[in-house]
XYZ file of C-alpha atoms in Angstrom:
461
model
C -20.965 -8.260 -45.376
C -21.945 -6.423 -48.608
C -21.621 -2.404 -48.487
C -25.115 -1.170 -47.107
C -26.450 1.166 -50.512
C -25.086 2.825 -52.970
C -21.096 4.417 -52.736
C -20.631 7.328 -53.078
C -17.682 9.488 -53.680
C -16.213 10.247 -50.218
C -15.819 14.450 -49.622
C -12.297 13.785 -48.018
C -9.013 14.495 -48.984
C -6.716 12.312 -50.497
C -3.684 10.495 -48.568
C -0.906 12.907 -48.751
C 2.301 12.621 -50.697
C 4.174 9.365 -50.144
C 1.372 7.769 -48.594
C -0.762 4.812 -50.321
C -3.004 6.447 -53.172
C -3.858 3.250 -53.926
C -5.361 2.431 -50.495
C -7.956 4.756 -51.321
C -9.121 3.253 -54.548
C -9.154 -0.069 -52.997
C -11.238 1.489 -50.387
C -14.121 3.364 -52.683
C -14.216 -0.175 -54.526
C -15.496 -2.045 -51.398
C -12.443 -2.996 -49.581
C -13.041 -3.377 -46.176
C -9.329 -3.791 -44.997
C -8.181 -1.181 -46.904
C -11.000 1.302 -45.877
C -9.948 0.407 -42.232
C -6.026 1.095 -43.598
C -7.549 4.425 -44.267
C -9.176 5.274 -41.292
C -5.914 5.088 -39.412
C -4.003 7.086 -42.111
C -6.354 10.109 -40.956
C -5.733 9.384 -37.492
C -2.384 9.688 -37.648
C -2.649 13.131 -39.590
C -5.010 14.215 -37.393
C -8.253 14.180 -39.614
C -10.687 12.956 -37.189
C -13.551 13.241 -39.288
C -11.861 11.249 -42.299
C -10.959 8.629 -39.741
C -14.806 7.734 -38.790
C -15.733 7.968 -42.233
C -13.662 5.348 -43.539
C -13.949 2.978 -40.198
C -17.708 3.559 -40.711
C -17.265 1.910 -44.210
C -14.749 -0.542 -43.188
C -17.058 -1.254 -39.579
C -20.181 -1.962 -41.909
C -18.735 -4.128 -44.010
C -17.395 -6.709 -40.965
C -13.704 -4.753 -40.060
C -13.957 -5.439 -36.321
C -10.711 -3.600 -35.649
C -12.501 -0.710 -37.402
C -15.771 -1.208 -34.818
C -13.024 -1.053 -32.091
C -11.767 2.120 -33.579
C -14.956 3.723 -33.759
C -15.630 2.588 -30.092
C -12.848 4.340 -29.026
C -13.499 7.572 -31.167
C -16.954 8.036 -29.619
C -15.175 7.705 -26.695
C -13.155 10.560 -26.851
C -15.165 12.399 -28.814
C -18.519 11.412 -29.709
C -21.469 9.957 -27.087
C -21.414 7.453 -24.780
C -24.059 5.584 -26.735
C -22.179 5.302 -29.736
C -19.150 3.741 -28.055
C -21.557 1.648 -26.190
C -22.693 0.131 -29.587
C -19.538 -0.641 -31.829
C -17.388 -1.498 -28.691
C -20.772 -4.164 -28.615
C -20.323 -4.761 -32.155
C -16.913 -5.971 -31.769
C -17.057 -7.553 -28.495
C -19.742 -9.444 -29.958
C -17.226 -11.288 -32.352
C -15.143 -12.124 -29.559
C -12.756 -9.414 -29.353
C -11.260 -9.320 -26.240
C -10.200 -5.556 -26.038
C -13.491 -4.211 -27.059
C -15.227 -6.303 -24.360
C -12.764 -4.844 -21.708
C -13.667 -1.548 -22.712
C -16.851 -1.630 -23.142
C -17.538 -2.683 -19.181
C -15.581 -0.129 -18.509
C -17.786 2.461 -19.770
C -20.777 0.235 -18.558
C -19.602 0.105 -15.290
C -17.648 3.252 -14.582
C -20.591 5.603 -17.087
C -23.821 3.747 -16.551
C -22.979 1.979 -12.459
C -24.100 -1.062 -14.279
C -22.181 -3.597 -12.604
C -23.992 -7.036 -13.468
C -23.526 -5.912 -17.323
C -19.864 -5.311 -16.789
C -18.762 -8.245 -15.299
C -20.340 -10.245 -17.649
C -18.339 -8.259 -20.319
C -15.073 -8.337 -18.110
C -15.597 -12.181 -17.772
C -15.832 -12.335 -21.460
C -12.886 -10.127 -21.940
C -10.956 -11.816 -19.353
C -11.730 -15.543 -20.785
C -10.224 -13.898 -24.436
C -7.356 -13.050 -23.071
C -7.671 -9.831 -21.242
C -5.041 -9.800 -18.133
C -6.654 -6.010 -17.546
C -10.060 -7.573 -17.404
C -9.340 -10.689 -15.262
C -7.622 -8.115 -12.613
C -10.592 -5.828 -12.797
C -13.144 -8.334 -12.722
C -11.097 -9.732 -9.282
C -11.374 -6.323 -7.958
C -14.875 -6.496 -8.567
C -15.348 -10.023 -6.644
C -13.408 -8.623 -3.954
C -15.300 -5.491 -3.057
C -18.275 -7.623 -3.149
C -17.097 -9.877 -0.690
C -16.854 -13.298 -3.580
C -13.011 -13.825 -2.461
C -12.656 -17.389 -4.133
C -14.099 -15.732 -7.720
C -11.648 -12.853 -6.824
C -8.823 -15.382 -6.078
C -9.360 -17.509 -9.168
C -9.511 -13.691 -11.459
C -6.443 -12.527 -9.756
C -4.604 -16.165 -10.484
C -5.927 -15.724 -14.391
C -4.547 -12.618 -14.544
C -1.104 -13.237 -12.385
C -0.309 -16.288 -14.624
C -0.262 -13.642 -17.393
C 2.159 -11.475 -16.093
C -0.025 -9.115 -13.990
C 2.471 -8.969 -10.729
C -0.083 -6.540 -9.284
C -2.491 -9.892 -8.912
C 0.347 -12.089 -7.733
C 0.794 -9.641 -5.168
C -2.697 -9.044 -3.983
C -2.569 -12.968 -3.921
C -0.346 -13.119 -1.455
C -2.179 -10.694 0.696
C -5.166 -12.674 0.324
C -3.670 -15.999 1.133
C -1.856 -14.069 3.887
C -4.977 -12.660 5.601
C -6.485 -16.251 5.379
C -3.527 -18.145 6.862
C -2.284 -19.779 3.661
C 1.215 -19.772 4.304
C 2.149 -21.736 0.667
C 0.021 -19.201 -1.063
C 1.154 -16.391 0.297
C 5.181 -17.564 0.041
C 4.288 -18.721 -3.946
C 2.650 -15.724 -5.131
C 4.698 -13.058 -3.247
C 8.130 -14.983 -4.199
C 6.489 -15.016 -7.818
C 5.937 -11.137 -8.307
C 9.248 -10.392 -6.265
C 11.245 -12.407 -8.623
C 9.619 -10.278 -11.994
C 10.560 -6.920 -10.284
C 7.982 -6.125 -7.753
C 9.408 -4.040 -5.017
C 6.553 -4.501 -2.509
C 6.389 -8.021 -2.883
C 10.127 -8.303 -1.844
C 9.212 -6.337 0.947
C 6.359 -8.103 1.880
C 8.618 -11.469 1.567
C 11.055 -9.850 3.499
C 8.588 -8.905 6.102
C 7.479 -12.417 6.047
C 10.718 -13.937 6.737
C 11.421 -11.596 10.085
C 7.835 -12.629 11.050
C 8.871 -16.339 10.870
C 12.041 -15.726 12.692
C 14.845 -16.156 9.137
C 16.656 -12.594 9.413
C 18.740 -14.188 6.870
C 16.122 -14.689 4.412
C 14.715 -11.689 5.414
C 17.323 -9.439 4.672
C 17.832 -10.858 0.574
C 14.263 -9.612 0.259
C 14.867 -6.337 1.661
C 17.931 -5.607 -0.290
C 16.083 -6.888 -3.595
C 13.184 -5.058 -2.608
C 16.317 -1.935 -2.150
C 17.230 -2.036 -5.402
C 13.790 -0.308 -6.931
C 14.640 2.269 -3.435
C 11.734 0.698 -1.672
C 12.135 3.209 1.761
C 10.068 0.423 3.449
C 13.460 -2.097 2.116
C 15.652 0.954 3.398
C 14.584 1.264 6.737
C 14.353 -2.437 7.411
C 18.276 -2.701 6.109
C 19.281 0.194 8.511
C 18.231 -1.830 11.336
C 20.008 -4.848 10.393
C 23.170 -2.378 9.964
C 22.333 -0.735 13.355
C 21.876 -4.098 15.274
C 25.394 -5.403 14.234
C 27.340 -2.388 15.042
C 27.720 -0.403 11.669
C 26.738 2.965 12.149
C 27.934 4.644 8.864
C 25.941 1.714 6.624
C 23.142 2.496 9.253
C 23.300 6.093 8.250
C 22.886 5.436 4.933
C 19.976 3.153 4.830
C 17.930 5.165 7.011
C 18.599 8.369 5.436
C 17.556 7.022 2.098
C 14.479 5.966 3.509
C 14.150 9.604 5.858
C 14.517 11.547 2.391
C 10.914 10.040 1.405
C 9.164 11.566 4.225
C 9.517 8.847 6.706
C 9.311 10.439 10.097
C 10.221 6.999 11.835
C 13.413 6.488 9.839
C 14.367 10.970 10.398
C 14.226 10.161 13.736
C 16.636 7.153 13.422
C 18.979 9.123 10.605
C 19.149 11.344 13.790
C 19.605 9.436 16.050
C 22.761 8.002 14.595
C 23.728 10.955 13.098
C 24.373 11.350 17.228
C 25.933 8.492 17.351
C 28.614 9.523 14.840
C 28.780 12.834 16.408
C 27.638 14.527 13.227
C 25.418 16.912 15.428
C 24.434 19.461 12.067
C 23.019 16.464 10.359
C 21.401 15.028 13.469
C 20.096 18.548 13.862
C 18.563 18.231 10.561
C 16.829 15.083 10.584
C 15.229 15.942 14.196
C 14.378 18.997 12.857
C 12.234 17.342 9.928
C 10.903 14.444 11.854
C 9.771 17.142 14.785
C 8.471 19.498 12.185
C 6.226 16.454 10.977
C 4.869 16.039 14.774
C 7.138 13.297 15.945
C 7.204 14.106 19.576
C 10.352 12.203 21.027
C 12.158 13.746 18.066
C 10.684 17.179 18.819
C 12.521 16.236 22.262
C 15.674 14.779 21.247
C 16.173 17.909 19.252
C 15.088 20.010 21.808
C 18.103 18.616 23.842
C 20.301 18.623 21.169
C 20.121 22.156 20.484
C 20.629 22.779 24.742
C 23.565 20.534 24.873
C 25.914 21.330 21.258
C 24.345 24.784 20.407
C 23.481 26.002 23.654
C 20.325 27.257 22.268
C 18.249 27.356 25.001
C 15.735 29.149 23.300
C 15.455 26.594 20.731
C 15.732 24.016 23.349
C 12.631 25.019 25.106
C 10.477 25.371 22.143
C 11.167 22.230 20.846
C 10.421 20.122 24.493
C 7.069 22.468 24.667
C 5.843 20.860 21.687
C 6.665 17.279 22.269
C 5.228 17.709 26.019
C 2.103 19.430 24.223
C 1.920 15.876 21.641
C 1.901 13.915 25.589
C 5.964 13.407 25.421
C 6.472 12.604 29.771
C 10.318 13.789 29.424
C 10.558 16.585 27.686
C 7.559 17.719 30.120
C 10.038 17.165 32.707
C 13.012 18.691 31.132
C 10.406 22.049 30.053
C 9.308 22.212 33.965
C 13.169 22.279 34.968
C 14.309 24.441 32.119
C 11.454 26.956 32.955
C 11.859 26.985 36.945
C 16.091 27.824 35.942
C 14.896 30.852 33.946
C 11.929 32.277 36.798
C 8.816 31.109 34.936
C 7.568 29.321 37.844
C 4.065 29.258 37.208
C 4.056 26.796 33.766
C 6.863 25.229 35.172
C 4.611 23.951 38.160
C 2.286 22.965 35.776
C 4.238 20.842 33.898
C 5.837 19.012 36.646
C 3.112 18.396 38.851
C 1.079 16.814 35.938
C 3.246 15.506 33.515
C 1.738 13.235 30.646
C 1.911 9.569 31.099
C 4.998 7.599 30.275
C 4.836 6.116 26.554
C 5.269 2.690 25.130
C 9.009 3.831 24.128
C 10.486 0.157 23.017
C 10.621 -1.378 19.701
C 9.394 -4.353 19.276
C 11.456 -7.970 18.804
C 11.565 -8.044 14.364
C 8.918 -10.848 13.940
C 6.876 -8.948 15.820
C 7.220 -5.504 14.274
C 7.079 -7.161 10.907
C 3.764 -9.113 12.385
C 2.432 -5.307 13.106
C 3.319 -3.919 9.669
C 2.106 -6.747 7.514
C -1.539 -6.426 9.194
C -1.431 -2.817 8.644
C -0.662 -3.612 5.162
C -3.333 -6.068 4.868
C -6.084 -3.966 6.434
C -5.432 -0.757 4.098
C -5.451 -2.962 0.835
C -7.820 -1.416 -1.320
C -8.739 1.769 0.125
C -9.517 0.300 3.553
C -8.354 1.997 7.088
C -5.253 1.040 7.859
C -4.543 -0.128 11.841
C -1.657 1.680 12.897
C 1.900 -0.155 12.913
C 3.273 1.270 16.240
C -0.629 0.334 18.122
C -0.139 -2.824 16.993
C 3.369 -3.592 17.611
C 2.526 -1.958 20.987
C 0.156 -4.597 21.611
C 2.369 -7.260 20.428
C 5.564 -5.834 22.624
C 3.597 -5.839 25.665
C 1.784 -8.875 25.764
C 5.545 -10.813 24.741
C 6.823 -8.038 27.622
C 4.428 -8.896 30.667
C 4.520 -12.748 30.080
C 8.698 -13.003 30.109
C 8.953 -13.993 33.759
C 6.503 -16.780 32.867
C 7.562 -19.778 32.809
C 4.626 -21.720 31.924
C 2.222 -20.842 29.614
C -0.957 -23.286 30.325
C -2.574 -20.509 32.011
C -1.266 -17.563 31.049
C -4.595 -15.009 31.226
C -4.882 -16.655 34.627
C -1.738 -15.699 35.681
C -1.904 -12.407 34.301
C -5.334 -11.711 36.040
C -4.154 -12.780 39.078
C -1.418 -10.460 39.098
C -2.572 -7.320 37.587
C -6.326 -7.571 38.842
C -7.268 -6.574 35.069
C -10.206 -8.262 34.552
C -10.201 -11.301 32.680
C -12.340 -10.591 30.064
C -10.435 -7.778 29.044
C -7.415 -9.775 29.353
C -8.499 -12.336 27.110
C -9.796 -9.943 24.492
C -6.159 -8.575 24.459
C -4.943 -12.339 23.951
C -7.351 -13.094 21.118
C -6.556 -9.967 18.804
C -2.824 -10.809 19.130
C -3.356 -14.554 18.810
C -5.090 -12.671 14.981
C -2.192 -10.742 14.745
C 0.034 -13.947 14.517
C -1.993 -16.199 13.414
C -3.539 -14.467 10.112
C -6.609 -16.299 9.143
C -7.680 -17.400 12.812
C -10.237 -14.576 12.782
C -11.024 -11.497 11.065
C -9.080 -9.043 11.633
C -9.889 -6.506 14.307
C -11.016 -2.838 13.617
C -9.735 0.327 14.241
C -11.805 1.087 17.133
C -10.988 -2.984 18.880
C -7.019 -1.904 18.527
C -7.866 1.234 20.401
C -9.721 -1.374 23.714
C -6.984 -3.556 23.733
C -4.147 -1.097 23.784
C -6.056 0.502 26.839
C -5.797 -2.817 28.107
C -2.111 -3.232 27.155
C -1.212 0.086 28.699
C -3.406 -0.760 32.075
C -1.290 -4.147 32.609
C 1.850 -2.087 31.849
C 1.050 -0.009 34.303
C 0.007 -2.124 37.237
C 2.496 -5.066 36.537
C 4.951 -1.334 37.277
C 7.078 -2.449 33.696
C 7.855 -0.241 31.510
């Protein structure tokens, strides 16, 4: 492309000492690459204004990296409609970048989504790895989730582990076990904690502990506290308190109220009562009620704080904890206060779901949780779940066959069958990802009523 009129003189400085003076002779003569050369000399010392000039010459005379350049200095500091049209100009050659960016600004600036996935498609099929993963979170908040699949694979087979591991969530939630194994395997093995987690997760769910536990300590390495907490089970269920300790401490120092209640716990255990102290202290502080109550009786039975003691079991029998209830009606008929202590023993709360759940089934519970807050969405709530999960495994034990199972149950309970049957087909989801959609917030919240009715009349606890 020829230089549009007549050159004139440019009213810029020259490069400074030591850099190319002959870059800018090359560049008042017509050279496009070295007017473009230029252009980023200014940039670097800071000369905006020098910079546009000399992409502007360079831009009209073909430089597409130039027509990038100004893209991206309208941008920052010039108007939207100026990026708009060299980030076109340059796109429109095929550069990949420039595309990206400029449905970006269409989508994010303008809300002109059909524009920018055109753009994003263009950029993605040049080579874009940004693109393709944008343009799959596109097709996935719309609902498309084989375009979103096939953008997230584009994008994953160029490195993008965040892809590989919403692929395995997506082949997860639609029951594609080799999917979800290949893509979560693939992102754990280039350094992706949560996919080593997820694996790991995976692995309890289909009953391989061993397996299980690789991915956890791989997923350990990048201090995953998910990894952590996991591992201070496995240490907990074979005996080894201090390598317990450890593990769920490093998890309980990220906030974890679950795993401070368990760092107390054992803390207990290893009759390190100041550190236990601590970590019930946190996790109570954060609302956890049966650590509000463990501490409560901690501080009774090694401090003799009685004072402390009673505060503590008021607010976990305030959150709807049955025993400390119990243990604040006794405390407060010992010291005269009659009256509340009446109160709280003649109508304590109901008895909780207190037991944890068998591994495949707690990692069943978290992996839905997972899957249902992907991308902004509500989250169902790991302990609900696994609640549901625990009691349905807990009521049907004495069974000994299965053929009709919500008979059985009906029969026994007098819950009604429909009921019943709800409650088997939103855990039959919960194993069987893909079966169904999953359920919502406000289903979980139905069937644990349910859960907690046949709990109640079956008399287990």
């Amino acid at each position: 492309m020829a230089w549009q009129g007549e050159v004139a003189a440019p009213s810029v400085p020259a490069p400074r000492v030591g850099d190319e003076p002959e870059l800018l002779a090359a560049a008042r003569a017509g050279d496009a690459q070295a007017a473009h050369r230029l252009g980023k000399l200014y940039a670097q010392h800071g000369d905006r204004a020098a910079a546009k000039h000399w992409w502007e010459r360079a831009a009209a005379a073909g430089n597409v990296d130039s027509a990038y350049n100004l893209g991206v200095w309208h941008e920052k500091h010039g108007s939207l409609e100026d990026a708009v049209t060299w980030y076109e100009f340059a796109a429109g050659t095929g550069d990949a970048e420039a595309a990206a960016n400029l449905a970006t600004l269409l989508l994010e600036q303008r809300g002109d989504t059909e524009d920018a996935k055109r753009w994003y498609e263009r950029a993605a099929l040049g080579g874009s790895r940004a693109a393709a993963r944008r343009l799959a979170l596109m097709c996935e908040d719309e609902g498309e989730l084989g375009a979103a699949r096939e953008w997230h694979r584009r994008a994953a087979a160029d490195g993008d582990l965040i892809s590989a591991h919403d692929l395995g969530f997506l082949a997860y939630a639609s029951g594609d076990d080799k999917e979800t194994v290949r893509w979560w395997e693939y992102a754990a093995r280039g350094g992706h904690a949560d996919s080593a987690y997820c694996m790991g997760l995976y692995l309890d769910a289909g009953r391989d502990p061993e397996g299980a536990e690789a991915y956890y300590r791989l997923a350990a390495k990048s201090e995953h506290p998910g990894a952590a907490s996991r591992l201070g089970g496995v240490a907990l269920s074979r005996g080894d308190l201090r390598t317990a300790r450890g593990w769920f401490e490093q998890a309980a120092g990220t906030g974890r109220v679950y795993d401070q209640r368990m760092a107390g716990f054992v803390c207990v255990e290893l009759s390190d009562c100041a550190a236990a102290s601590h970590w019930f202290g946190r996790a109570a502080a954060g609302g956890d009620a049966e650590s509000a109550f463990n501490f409560g009786l901690l501080l009774i039975a090694e401090f003799g704080d009685m004072a402390g003691g009673q505060h503590w079991f008021r607010q976990a029998a305030q959150a709807g904890h049955r025993g400390a209830a119990v243990e604040l009606g006794g405390l407060l008929s010992v010291t005269g206060e009659l009256g509340e202590a009446q109160t709280w023993l003649s109508d304590p709360p109901p008895a909780t779901w207190g037991r944890h759940a068998e591994p495949e089934l707690a990692a069943r519970a978290e992996l839905a949780a997972a899957a249902t807050g992907r991308r902004g969405g509500l989250p169902l709530s790991v302990s609900d779940l696994a609640e549901v999960l625990g009691t349905w495994d807990l009521v049907t034990r004495p069974l000994h066959d299965h053929s009709d199972v919500i008979g059985w149950l009906v029969e026994r309970s007098g819950v009604h069958r429909s009921a019943i049957e709800h409650l088997a087909s939103v855990r039959g989801t919960l194993l069987r990802p893909g079966s169904a959609p999953w359920p919502s917030p406000s289903e979980i919240q139905y069937v644990l009523a349910t859960a907690r009715d046949l709990r109640w009349r079956l008399g287990v606890r």
